[in-house]
Amino acid sequence: MSAKPYRQIRSELAARKITCIELVKYYLEQIKRHSEINAFIEVFEDSALAKAAAVDAKIKAGNSGKLAGMIIGIKDNICYQGHKVGASSHILEGFTSPYSATVVERILAEDAIIIGRLGCDEFAMGSSNETSYYGKIINPHNHNYVPGGSSGGSAAAVAAGLCMAALGSDTGGSIRQPASFCGNVGLKPTYGRVSRWGLLAYASSFDQIGPITTNVYDAALLLEVMAGPDEYDSTASNKQTDKYSDFKIINKKYKIAYLKETLESTGLDNEVKTYSLGLLEKLQSEGHQVEAVEFPLLQYLVPAYYVLTTAEASSNLSRYDGIRFGYRAGNAEDIETVYKKSRSQGFGKEVKRRIMLGTFVLSAGYYDAYYTKGLKTRQLIRKQTLDILKQYDFIFTPTTPSTAFEFGKKSDDPVAMYLEDIFTVQANLAGIPAISLPMGKHSNGLPFGVQLMSAPFTEHDLLSFSAHLVENY
């Protein structure tokens, strides 16, 4: 049952071969059976079964929504009214959300069933899911390896068949990198295509909510439901949305650029490189125009990203002070001590590192040297990226330099961990859509993905071509 695409499940629901309650019970059993993966922080059994009963009634009455019976997990930084949310951090342990994120309201309105909240790197800061307050999450393909981050719980749950699809957030690759490591489809929409209202912010000008699924169609359908303007989010675009799930796999010939520097990178795994080059050759032989383009700013992507995101994080996370909500340290004599102890005890090591980095680059003596320079670099990156996309339909890169790595291998070296984002942060810096497709299989038995990027708000073409790749290569 878990391996079936949603379209097939929906047909079976319509034919009364199965019910939503049976689906929920099946996935609840799978979650218990594979509890060692530690993907779920909390399972919403009661509310999921209640929603399932309501959706069954709507299916029987013939007025169910687009997502009727789709069992979804949500990352632990997306708010769901009356349910706990905590960004996998001690500082928000026990906090119950008073409202739902716009994306949650939209998927529930179309009769999706939310089965639980999924673990992630604390406040979405990490590439391995080793920074969660609730313990590490396991890669279902090999329990000695990380699932990627920060949406590792979302990717692991979908890969292990614990839910049909999951929502994650992507600040610098946090949907696409774990999707690559776990063998899923991971979509980061254009910045502003999906409302961020109800997403616990890491870096507000980078964050974007998106789906992790087993196939391209399910990702397209979820985007279709979630996309569009939102009065609660002024950064949400008013551009018209498409019926993304209605894409056609057509025999159109596209112009595809691949970044020369990515495939010549010394840190790129040989098998990932060989597969990527082979795929590009196949595309060229099929009649697509495939060309190498230079992107000399590649070496500046990660530095610019971490200067700007840590600056935004230091501001966004200042609200967690032990006074208004969340964890409050005891044995504090005055307000200043409450702040210091609550934040010192409530935040983990990596979050504190990024807050301190962000505070440093925003400080009076270093603002121009780091933050202002980071903003200028971002504009150059966006301009050069969009210039390429004026000439080509898609930009191709590997999603990650290698497959998943073993637990502990990079956790003591922040720079090595940050370099995991080298191919994914470009899309966030430029604000463009990007998708990771589960195309490759390494000799070590682990999956890896390839990434496609396209011009802003061209998700329809991106999804159409992605489906073509997955089905034909």
Short mmCIF file of C-alpha atoms in Angstrom, two decimals, residues 13 33 50 119 130 145 154 163 199 221 258 277 355 414 436 445:
data_model
loop_
_atom_site.label_atom_id
_atom_site.label_comp_id
_atom_site.label_asym_id
_atom_site.label_seq_id
_atom_site.Cartn_x
_atom_site.Cartn_y
_atom_site.Cartn_z
CA LEU A 13 -10.95 5.20 -2.32
CA ARG A 33 6.79 -0.89 13.31
CA ALA A 50 -11.32 11.93 13.20
CA GLY A 119 11.69 15.73 13.27
CA GLU A 130 22.00 15.33 14.16
CA TYR A 145 23.81 6.94 7.66
CA SER A 154 10.08 14.36 6.25
CA CYS A 163 3.17 8.55 5.14
CA LEU A 199 6.37 28.62 9.36
CA LEU A 221 -0.65 18.32 -6.74
CA TYR A 258 24.95 22.54 -16.67
CA LEU A 277 27.64 13.29 -17.29
CA ILE A 355 23.01 33.18 16.31
CA PRO A 414 30.95 22.90 10.72
CA SER A 436 15.69 17.06 -6.68
CA GLY A 445 23.64 1.02 -2.02
#
